[in-house]
XYZ file of C-alpha atoms in Angstrom:
311
model
C -21.204 -20.178 -11.905
C -21.976 -23.987 -10.293
C -21.392 -24.679 -6.656
C -17.930 -24.091 -5.501
C -15.081 -25.256 -2.331
C -13.687 -22.719 -0.189
C -11.744 -22.834 3.208
C -12.404 -20.860 6.443
C -10.876 -20.900 10.068
C -13.937 -21.826 12.545
C -13.866 -21.018 16.253
C -13.898 -24.460 17.692
C -13.544 -23.483 21.754
C -13.328 -20.638 23.491
C -9.751 -19.850 24.855
C -8.413 -19.351 28.241
C -6.489 -16.826 28.521
C -3.718 -16.858 25.672
C -5.508 -18.229 22.153
C -3.964 -21.568 21.106
C -4.462 -23.361 17.598
C -6.836 -26.046 19.270
C -8.870 -23.205 19.508
C -9.588 -22.871 15.910
C -9.915 -25.416 13.047
C -9.846 -25.653 9.291
C -12.605 -26.240 7.532
C -14.034 -26.688 3.979
C -17.632 -25.414 3.105
C -19.396 -25.606 0.089
C -20.743 -22.403 -1.686
C -23.712 -22.360 -3.531
C -24.491 -20.384 -6.905
C -24.509 -16.869 -7.010
C -28.399 -15.706 -7.256
C -29.506 -12.146 -8.433
C -28.024 -8.931 -6.057
C -24.774 -11.402 -4.963
C -21.521 -10.726 -5.697
C -18.418 -13.632 -5.467
C -15.574 -12.723 -3.687
C -12.189 -14.263 -3.715
C -10.183 -12.812 -0.668
C -6.211 -11.701 -1.368
C -5.525 -10.439 2.570
C -7.658 -10.584 5.567
C -6.555 -8.991 8.730
C -5.616 -10.284 12.177
C -6.612 -7.625 14.973
C -6.326 -7.120 18.426
C -10.113 -6.659 19.258
C -11.041 -10.300 18.073
C -9.702 -11.636 21.031
C -12.368 -10.134 22.926
C -15.102 -11.337 20.181
C -14.071 -14.899 21.265
C -15.295 -14.559 24.747
C -19.036 -15.291 25.340
C -19.953 -11.720 26.564
C -21.547 -8.889 25.107
C -19.667 -6.134 24.308
C -20.036 -3.136 21.342
C -19.984 -6.542 18.449
C -21.698 -9.979 18.874
C -19.432 -12.751 20.277
C -17.985 -15.071 17.491
C -20.264 -18.373 17.683
C -18.654 -21.569 17.823
C -18.147 -24.166 15.163
C -19.116 -20.548 13.088
C -16.454 -18.694 10.677
C -14.711 -15.821 12.248
C -15.113 -12.241 10.923
C -13.161 -9.526 9.966
C -11.532 -7.088 7.740
C -10.813 -8.467 3.962
C -9.672 -7.469 0.790
C -10.909 -9.398 -1.802
C -11.199 -9.788 -5.786
C -14.858 -9.784 -7.371
C -15.170 -13.102 -9.111
C -18.856 -13.044 -9.938
C -21.546 -10.538 -10.327
C -25.038 -10.414 -10.460
C -25.440 -6.777 -8.850
C -25.086 -3.604 -11.085
C -22.584 -2.572 -8.516
C -19.787 -4.726 -9.372
C -18.189 -6.011 -12.288
C -15.680 -9.060 -11.422
C -12.408 -7.992 -11.168
C -13.554 -5.063 -9.151
C -11.645 -4.917 -5.384
C -13.791 -5.100 -2.064
C -12.982 -4.107 1.189
C -15.395 -6.231 3.593
C -15.996 -7.765 6.922
C -15.515 -11.216 5.455
C -12.169 -12.508 6.415
C -11.138 -15.796 7.772
C -12.103 -17.662 4.600
C -11.147 -18.263 1.044
C -14.559 -17.309 -0.625
C -17.927 -16.005 -0.044
C -20.944 -14.351 -1.370
C -22.298 -11.335 -0.440
C -24.743 -8.879 -0.906
C -23.644 -5.104 -2.638
C -24.506 -3.219 0.554
C -21.651 -5.780 2.559
C -18.705 -4.748 0.038
C -16.969 -1.575 -0.191
C -15.299 -0.617 -3.182
C -11.408 0.145 -3.259
C -8.881 1.819 -5.539
C -6.978 -1.292 -6.985
C -4.066 1.175 -8.710
C -3.110 1.460 -4.864
C -0.596 -0.914 -3.804
C -0.020 -3.222 -1.950
C -3.910 -3.704 -1.544
C -3.221 -4.938 2.016
C -3.147 -1.121 2.814
C -6.767 -1.224 3.234
C -6.172 -3.367 6.181
C -3.870 -0.975 7.809
C -3.196 2.698 7.314
C -6.161 3.037 4.809
C -8.369 0.682 6.313
C -10.154 0.589 9.645
C -6.898 0.839 11.695
C -6.034 3.651 10.169
C -9.165 5.508 10.461
C -9.184 4.533 14.040
C -5.898 6.169 14.466
C -7.459 9.192 12.480
C -11.045 9.390 14.122
C -8.797 9.302 17.811
C -7.223 12.264 16.565
C -10.074 13.629 15.656
C -11.923 13.389 18.752
C -10.308 14.919 20.828
C -8.997 17.845 18.740
C -5.248 17.128 18.367
C -3.381 19.920 17.379
C -0.032 21.272 16.173
C 2.232 22.217 19.569
C 0.475 19.056 21.773
C 2.715 16.772 23.072
C 1.418 13.278 22.279
C 2.016 9.886 23.864
C 0.892 7.057 22.258
C 1.011 3.418 23.759
C 1.299 0.209 21.512
C 2.570 2.261 19.602
C 4.156 0.258 16.913
C 0.597 -1.523 16.159
C -1.827 -1.061 13.408
C -3.650 2.125 15.015
C -0.376 3.298 16.686
C 2.115 3.828 14.588
C -0.707 5.593 12.353
C -1.466 7.261 14.843
C 1.835 8.810 15.896
C 2.416 9.608 11.899
C -0.624 11.668 11.455
C -0.101 13.297 15.175
C 3.437 14.401 13.381
C 1.604 15.698 10.667
C -0.347 17.987 12.114
C 2.494 19.465 14.084
C 2.500 17.951 17.272
C 5.935 16.105 19.629
C 4.878 12.503 19.536
C 6.586 10.384 22.042
C 5.617 6.150 21.730
C 5.983 2.966 23.755
C 6.414 -0.133 22.600
C 7.567 -3.760 23.613
C 11.086 -4.369 22.104
C 13.905 -2.491 20.720
C 13.511 -3.385 17.037
C 9.700 -1.824 17.435
C 11.301 1.665 19.252
C 14.084 1.859 16.488
C 11.072 1.390 13.873
C 8.979 4.109 15.521
C 11.829 7.024 15.534
C 13.756 5.984 12.441
C 10.562 4.834 10.096
C 7.395 6.682 11.632
C 9.285 9.924 12.534
C 8.133 9.778 16.658
C 9.961 12.387 18.340
C 11.093 9.984 21.025
C 10.300 6.327 21.635
C 10.837 4.249 24.625
C 10.750 0.454 25.622
C 8.261 -0.393 28.113
C 9.781 -3.794 29.515
C 13.148 -1.842 29.979
C 12.033 -0.398 32.897
C 9.176 1.586 34.798
C 6.895 3.184 32.535
C 6.222 6.450 34.280
C 10.550 7.024 34.634
C 10.822 6.616 30.975
C 7.582 8.826 30.568
C 9.376 11.416 32.522
C 12.445 11.479 30.738
C 10.759 12.129 27.584
C 8.362 14.368 28.222
C 9.739 15.862 31.651
C 7.246 19.155 31.035
C 4.526 16.472 30.683
C 2.083 15.572 27.658
C -1.141 16.733 26.215
C -2.895 13.836 25.087
C -2.530 10.195 25.771
C -3.636 7.829 22.828
C -4.427 4.767 24.766
C -4.093 1.610 23.418
C -3.349 -0.705 26.446
C -4.322 0.179 29.691
C -3.161 -0.573 32.727
C 0.395 0.389 34.217
C 0.596 2.687 31.177
C -3.081 4.575 31.452
C -1.510 5.266 34.960
C 1.633 6.477 33.985
C -0.429 9.062 31.551
C -2.734 9.739 34.136
C 0.272 11.334 36.179
C 2.321 12.897 33.676
C -0.819 14.256 31.923
C -0.698 18.302 32.073
C -3.529 20.394 33.510
C -6.880 20.137 30.448
C -5.199 17.141 29.164
C -7.138 14.663 27.141
C -7.498 10.454 26.787
C -8.212 9.157 23.667
C -9.449 5.281 25.107
C -8.971 3.548 22.059
C -8.003 -0.280 23.402
C -6.607 -2.013 26.640
C -4.313 -4.828 25.002
C -2.784 -5.284 28.230
C -5.558 -7.367 29.726
C -7.117 -8.910 26.589
C -5.627 -12.689 27.935
C -6.384 -11.977 31.498
C -8.802 -14.311 32.934
C -9.620 -12.205 35.971
C -10.056 -8.163 35.642
C -7.180 -6.110 36.753
C -7.495 -3.315 39.678
C -8.087 -0.237 38.083
C -5.862 2.995 37.722
C -5.000 3.993 41.777
C -4.388 7.439 40.516
C -7.385 8.302 38.881
C -8.566 11.254 40.998
C -5.981 13.123 38.825
C -9.012 13.249 36.428
C -10.499 15.584 39.042
C -7.675 17.537 40.209
C -6.427 17.880 36.668
C -9.545 18.495 35.240
C -8.560 16.303 32.343
C -10.979 14.621 29.549
C -11.184 11.030 28.268
C -13.276 9.687 25.156
C -13.881 6.467 23.976
C -15.433 5.601 20.591
C -15.941 2.666 18.157
C -15.084 3.043 14.361
C -17.881 1.746 13.401
C -19.840 5.185 14.627
C -17.747 6.930 12.142
C -18.217 5.518 8.862
C -19.982 8.247 7.299
C -17.007 9.940 7.252
C -15.300 7.172 5.997
C -14.619 9.474 2.540
C -13.181 12.188 4.460
C -10.808 9.791 6.314
C -10.053 8.359 2.735
C -9.399 11.517 1.181
C -6.853 13.078 3.409
C -5.334 9.769 4.651
C -5.217 8.524 1.414
C -3.390 11.144 -0.382
C -0.391 11.146 2.725
C -0.209 7.515 1.490
C -0.109 8.477 -1.902
C 2.626 11.698 -1.151
C 4.577 8.812 0.905
C 4.131 10.456 3.701
C 2.683 7.883 5.572
C 4.589 4.836 6.393
C 2.239 1.394 6.383
C 4.133 -1.602 8.240
C 2.572 -4.935 8.275
C 3.223 -8.328 8.339
C 2.273 -11.092 5.743
C 1.716 -14.988 6.231
C 0.755 -16.259 3.026
C -2.060 -19.335 2.551
C -5.421 -19.526 4.766
C -3.825 -22.539 7.059
């Protein structure tokens, strides 16, 4: 195949506070011919995730920051259009980290094959993708087991709702917090949470104490801030905290003060563990087998918002 044009989203400037459209630009780029040991892929779905906000800042972290004037990166599901590598053939469906663009050329080692018979294919960016695997890893990190009372913040998000559903499948009592009445209904009615509350409706600790008067065993933290403080108060002795994210502060220009009640870590003998899902990729097959089985059996819901077109 000769050269072809592809559109992509580039980072035009670094956001201050909440990103705006002015921080991005839609550009065209020319892709050259596919060389030996290369694969041309057309993206079908790309994922927009909270962790990407941190990569828009120019600071060191667990992944390099996005570069100005360069296309952003992120999880994507695509179809192989042309292949000059034995590992893939046209029509294969793959996941990659080459989101934010329509087409791309990559080596086979940068692609992960998935089963196109599982629909919708976008599930490989959700419940069966990195967000679903993040939920699965977090629960395994602190050995969540039957009988545990588990509280999840950001529970209606891509990670939180899967974490709650998987915890229920393990025999836990699950409580979630979210930011609207609609999301609370989704958690209770569709995801099977035992209880859920709107963190905007009142102090988080008061609402948590009403739903878990005897305390909680595990806190799956996606937001940090006030909710982390509430969990530190509600956790029982030998409780565990899964440190997954801190979305409440992602758009803050100045760091907030830390939890005022961190001394609970000592008096209650708590454990707090952080993790990055990319460190667990050697167990992706185990995740896909277990969680994929739940999805195929109809035991796991996949909630998503889809927008058509890269523009």
